[in-house]
XYZ file of C-alpha atoms in Angstrom:
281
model
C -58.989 28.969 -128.951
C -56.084 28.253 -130.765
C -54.287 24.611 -131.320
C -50.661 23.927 -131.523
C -47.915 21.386 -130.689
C -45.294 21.586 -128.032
C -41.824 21.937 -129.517
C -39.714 18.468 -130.444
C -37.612 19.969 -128.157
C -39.695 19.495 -124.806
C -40.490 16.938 -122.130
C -43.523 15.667 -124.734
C -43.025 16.555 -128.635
C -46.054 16.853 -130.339
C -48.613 16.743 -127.703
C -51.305 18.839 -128.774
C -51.972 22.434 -126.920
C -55.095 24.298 -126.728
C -54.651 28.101 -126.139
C -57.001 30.690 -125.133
C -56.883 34.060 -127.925
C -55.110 35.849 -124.839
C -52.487 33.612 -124.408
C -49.316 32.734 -127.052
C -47.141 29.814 -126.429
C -44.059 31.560 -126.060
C -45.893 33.274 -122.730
C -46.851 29.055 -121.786
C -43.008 28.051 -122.507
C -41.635 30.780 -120.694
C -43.916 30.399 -117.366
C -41.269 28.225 -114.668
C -44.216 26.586 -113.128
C -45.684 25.109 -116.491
C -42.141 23.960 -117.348
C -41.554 22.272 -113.558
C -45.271 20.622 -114.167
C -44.136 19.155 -117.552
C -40.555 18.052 -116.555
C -41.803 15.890 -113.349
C -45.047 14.675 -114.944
C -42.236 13.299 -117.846
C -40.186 11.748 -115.201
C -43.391 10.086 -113.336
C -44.571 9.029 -116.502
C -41.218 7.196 -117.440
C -41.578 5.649 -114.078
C -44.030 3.480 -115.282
C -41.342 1.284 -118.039
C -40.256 -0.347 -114.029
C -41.968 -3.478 -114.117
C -42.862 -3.130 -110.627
C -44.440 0.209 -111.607
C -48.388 -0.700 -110.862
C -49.452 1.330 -114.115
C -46.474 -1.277 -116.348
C -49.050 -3.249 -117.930
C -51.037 -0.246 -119.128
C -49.144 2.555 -118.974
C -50.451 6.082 -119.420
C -49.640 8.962 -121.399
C -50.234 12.600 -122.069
C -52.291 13.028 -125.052
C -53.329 17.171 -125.001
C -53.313 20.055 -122.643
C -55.684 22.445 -122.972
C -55.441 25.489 -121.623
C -58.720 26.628 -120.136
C -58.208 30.343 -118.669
C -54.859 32.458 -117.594
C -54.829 35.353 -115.470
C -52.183 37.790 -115.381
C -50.463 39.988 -112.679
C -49.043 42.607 -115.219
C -49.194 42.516 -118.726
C -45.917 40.544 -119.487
C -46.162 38.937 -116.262
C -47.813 35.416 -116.138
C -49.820 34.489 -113.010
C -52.292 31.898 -112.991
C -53.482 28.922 -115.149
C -56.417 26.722 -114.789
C -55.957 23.543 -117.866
C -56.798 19.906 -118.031
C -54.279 17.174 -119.553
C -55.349 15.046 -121.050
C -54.108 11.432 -119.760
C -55.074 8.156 -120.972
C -53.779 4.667 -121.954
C -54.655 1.993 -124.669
C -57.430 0.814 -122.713
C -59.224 4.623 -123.081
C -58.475 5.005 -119.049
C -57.922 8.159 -117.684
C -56.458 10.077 -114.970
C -57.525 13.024 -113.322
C -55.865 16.244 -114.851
C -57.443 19.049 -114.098
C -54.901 21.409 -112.459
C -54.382 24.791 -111.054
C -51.030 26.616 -111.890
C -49.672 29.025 -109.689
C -45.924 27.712 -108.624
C -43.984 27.472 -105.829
C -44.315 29.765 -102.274
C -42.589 29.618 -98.975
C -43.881 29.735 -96.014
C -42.313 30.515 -92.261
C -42.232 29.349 -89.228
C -40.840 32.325 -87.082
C -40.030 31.438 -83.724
C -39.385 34.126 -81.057
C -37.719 34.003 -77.756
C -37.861 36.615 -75.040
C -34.333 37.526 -73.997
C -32.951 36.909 -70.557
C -35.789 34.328 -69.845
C -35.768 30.722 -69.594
C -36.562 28.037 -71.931
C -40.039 27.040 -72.581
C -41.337 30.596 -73.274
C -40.940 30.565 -77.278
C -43.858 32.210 -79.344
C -44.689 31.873 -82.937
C -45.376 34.840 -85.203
C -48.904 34.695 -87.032
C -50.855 36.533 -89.406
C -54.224 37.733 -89.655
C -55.390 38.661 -93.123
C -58.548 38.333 -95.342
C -58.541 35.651 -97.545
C -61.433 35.747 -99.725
C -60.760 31.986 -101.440
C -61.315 30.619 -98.056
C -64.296 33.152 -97.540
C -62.827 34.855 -94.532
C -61.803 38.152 -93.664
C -59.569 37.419 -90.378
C -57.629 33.926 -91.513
C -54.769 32.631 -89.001
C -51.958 31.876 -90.479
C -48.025 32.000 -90.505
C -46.356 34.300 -92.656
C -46.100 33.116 -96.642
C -45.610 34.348 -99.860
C -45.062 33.621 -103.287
C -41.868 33.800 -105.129
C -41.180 35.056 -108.230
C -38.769 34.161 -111.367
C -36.139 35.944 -110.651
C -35.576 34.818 -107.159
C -34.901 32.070 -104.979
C -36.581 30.265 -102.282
C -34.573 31.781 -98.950
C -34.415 35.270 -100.560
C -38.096 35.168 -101.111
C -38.854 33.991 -97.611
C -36.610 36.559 -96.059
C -38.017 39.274 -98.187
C -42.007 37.944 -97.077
C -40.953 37.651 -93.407
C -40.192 41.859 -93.769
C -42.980 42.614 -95.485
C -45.277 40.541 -93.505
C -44.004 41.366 -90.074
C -41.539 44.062 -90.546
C -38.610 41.826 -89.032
C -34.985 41.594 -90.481
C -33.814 38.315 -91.303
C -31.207 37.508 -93.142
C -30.913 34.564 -95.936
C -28.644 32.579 -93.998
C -30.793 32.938 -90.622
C -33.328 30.242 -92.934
C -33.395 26.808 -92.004
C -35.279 24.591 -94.450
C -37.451 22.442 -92.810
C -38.792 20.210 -95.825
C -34.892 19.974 -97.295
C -33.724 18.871 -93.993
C -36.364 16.111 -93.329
C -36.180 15.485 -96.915
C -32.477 14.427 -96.378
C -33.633 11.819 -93.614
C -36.259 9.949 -96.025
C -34.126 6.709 -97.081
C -33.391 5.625 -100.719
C -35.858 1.880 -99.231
C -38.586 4.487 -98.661
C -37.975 5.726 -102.176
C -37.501 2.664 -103.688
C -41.285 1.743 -102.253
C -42.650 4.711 -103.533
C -42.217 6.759 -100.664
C -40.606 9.798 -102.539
C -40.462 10.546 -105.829
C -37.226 12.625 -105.841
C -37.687 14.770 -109.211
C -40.646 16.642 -107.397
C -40.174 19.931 -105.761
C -38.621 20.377 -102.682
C -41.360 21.667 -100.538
C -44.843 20.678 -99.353
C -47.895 20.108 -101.539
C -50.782 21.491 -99.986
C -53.346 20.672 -102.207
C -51.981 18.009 -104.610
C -55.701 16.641 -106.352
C -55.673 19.754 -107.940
C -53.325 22.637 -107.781
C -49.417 22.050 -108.637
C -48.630 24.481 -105.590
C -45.743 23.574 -103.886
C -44.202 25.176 -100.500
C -40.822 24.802 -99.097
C -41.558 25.894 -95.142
C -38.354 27.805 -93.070
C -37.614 28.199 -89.569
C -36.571 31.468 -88.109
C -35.251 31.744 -84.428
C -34.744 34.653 -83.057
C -34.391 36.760 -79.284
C -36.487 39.922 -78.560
C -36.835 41.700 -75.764
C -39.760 41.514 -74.038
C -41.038 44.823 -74.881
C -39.910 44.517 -78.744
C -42.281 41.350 -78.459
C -45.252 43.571 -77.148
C -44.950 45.722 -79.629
C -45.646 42.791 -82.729
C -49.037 42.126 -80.972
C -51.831 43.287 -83.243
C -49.280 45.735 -85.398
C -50.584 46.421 -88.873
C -48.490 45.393 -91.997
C -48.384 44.226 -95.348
C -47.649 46.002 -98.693
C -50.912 48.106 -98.766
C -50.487 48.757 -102.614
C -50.799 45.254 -103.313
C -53.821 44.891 -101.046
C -52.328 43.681 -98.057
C -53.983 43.685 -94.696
C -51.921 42.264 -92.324
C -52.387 41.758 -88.509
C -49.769 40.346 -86.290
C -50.693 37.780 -83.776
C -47.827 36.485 -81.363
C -49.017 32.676 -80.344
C -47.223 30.062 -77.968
C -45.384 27.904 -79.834
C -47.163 24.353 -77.780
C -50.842 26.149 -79.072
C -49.317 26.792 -82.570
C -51.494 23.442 -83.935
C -55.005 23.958 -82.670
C -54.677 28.099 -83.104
C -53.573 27.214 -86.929
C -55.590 24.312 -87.336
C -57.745 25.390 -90.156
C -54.059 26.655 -92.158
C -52.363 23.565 -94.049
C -49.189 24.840 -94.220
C -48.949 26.059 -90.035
C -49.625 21.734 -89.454
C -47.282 20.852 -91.990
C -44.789 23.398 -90.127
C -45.508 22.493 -86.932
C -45.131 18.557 -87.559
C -41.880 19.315 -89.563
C -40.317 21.303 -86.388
C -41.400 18.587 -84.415
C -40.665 15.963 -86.222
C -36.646 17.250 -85.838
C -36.447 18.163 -82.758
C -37.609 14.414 -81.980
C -34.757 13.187 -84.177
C -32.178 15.958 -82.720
C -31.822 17.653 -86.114
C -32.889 21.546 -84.605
């Protein structure tokens, strides 16, 4: 375990920084989701100067981070962080600050129509796949992914969308959901805490204790019936990377209760919802 200081340069200039021997803090400065942790922490931290802020009185700040464990996906490629800040005020308070790094993902809510038909028959594209955090080997889900440096958001959905269900669908074919109702949230809901607006522009599924943040798409599109049959139960998934995928075609009106154990298939299915109630899809 080494200790250094973040650069006078940074969000917080001096703040001590415990490293384990297999990570340098180059590989910590150049990894996007330690850098989007440190930037909005700064801003929610400045929040507090507002005397209506409820920490004003006794405001906190980051004293140390240290870095507990890091694992990596390649050996220049940065993947995962576990590390506890350190945050405190004068009267030796403290918040909660253990965290677990991994970034932003997308996930997709792909909605398919049979052509020729009439309304009301929409389905929803699920997957099936193990996954051992949860302790399962058959997990409902829709279709995410993470995303990595050199991409963007849309492209990174699109690009999970064919690898996770074999379907073409281009960038601009995206609608994002959590933009769009982000949009409707008012500056008097921000102004009462409702939003802070220099956090990410997606969904926090686990916010106690992960940074994890997911922006969540819509896809429409028409299939012939038969094209639809096909989807049901078809294997896919980059098998190199140890993907097991199974495709499950659901009714979009059973979407909630079939997905009800998935976090980001509720948070989907209230955002769709949500804007077709206020004429916005």
């Amino acid at each position: 375990m080494s200790t250094l200081k973040l650069p006078s340069s940074g969000h917080f200039p001096g703040v001590t920084v415990k490293l384990p021997s297999n990570l340098r803090l180059e590989q910590l400065l150049s990894y996007r989701p330690f850098n989007n942790w440190l930037s909005a922490l700064s801003k929610s931290l400045a929040l507090q100067h507002h005397p209506q802020h409820p920490f004003h009185s006794e405001p906190y700040n980051l004293r140390e981070i240290e870095i507990q464990s890091v694992d990596f996906f390649s050996e220049k490629r940065l993947g995962f962080l576990k590390l506890r800040a350190s945050i405190t005020n004068e009267k030796n308070e403290s918040l909660p600050g253990s965290v677990f790094m991994r970034g932003g993902s997308v996930a997709m809510l792909i909605v398919l129509s049979p052509a020729n038909t009439s309304a009301g028959d929409d389905y929803a594209l699920m997957t099936v796949q193990p996954r051992i955090a949860a302790g399962s080997l058959s997990f409902v889900e829709l279709p995410a992914g993470m995303i990595d440096d050199a991409g963007t958001f849309t492209g990174a959905a699109a690009k999970e969308i064919k690898e996770e269900t074999g379907l073409d669908i281009k960038e601009d074919e995206l609608i994002d959901m959590t933009q769009l109702t982000l949009k409707e949230v008012t500056s008097e809901l921000d102004r009462e805490g409702g939003v802070e607006a220099h956090l990410q522009e997606g969904m926090y599924p686990s916010p106690g204790g992960c940074d994890e943040f997911m922006p969540i798409y819509l896809a429409r599109k028409k299939m012939a019936k038969e094209e639809m049959e096909i989807l049901k139960g078809k294997l896919t998934g980059l098998r190199d990377h140890g993907e097991k995928i199974t495709l499950k075609l659901v009714k979009l009106k059973d979407v909630w209760k079939v997905g009800v154990r998935d976090g980001k298939t509720l948070a989907a299915i209230a955002l769709h919802d949500g804007l077709v109630r206020a004429g916005k899809l």
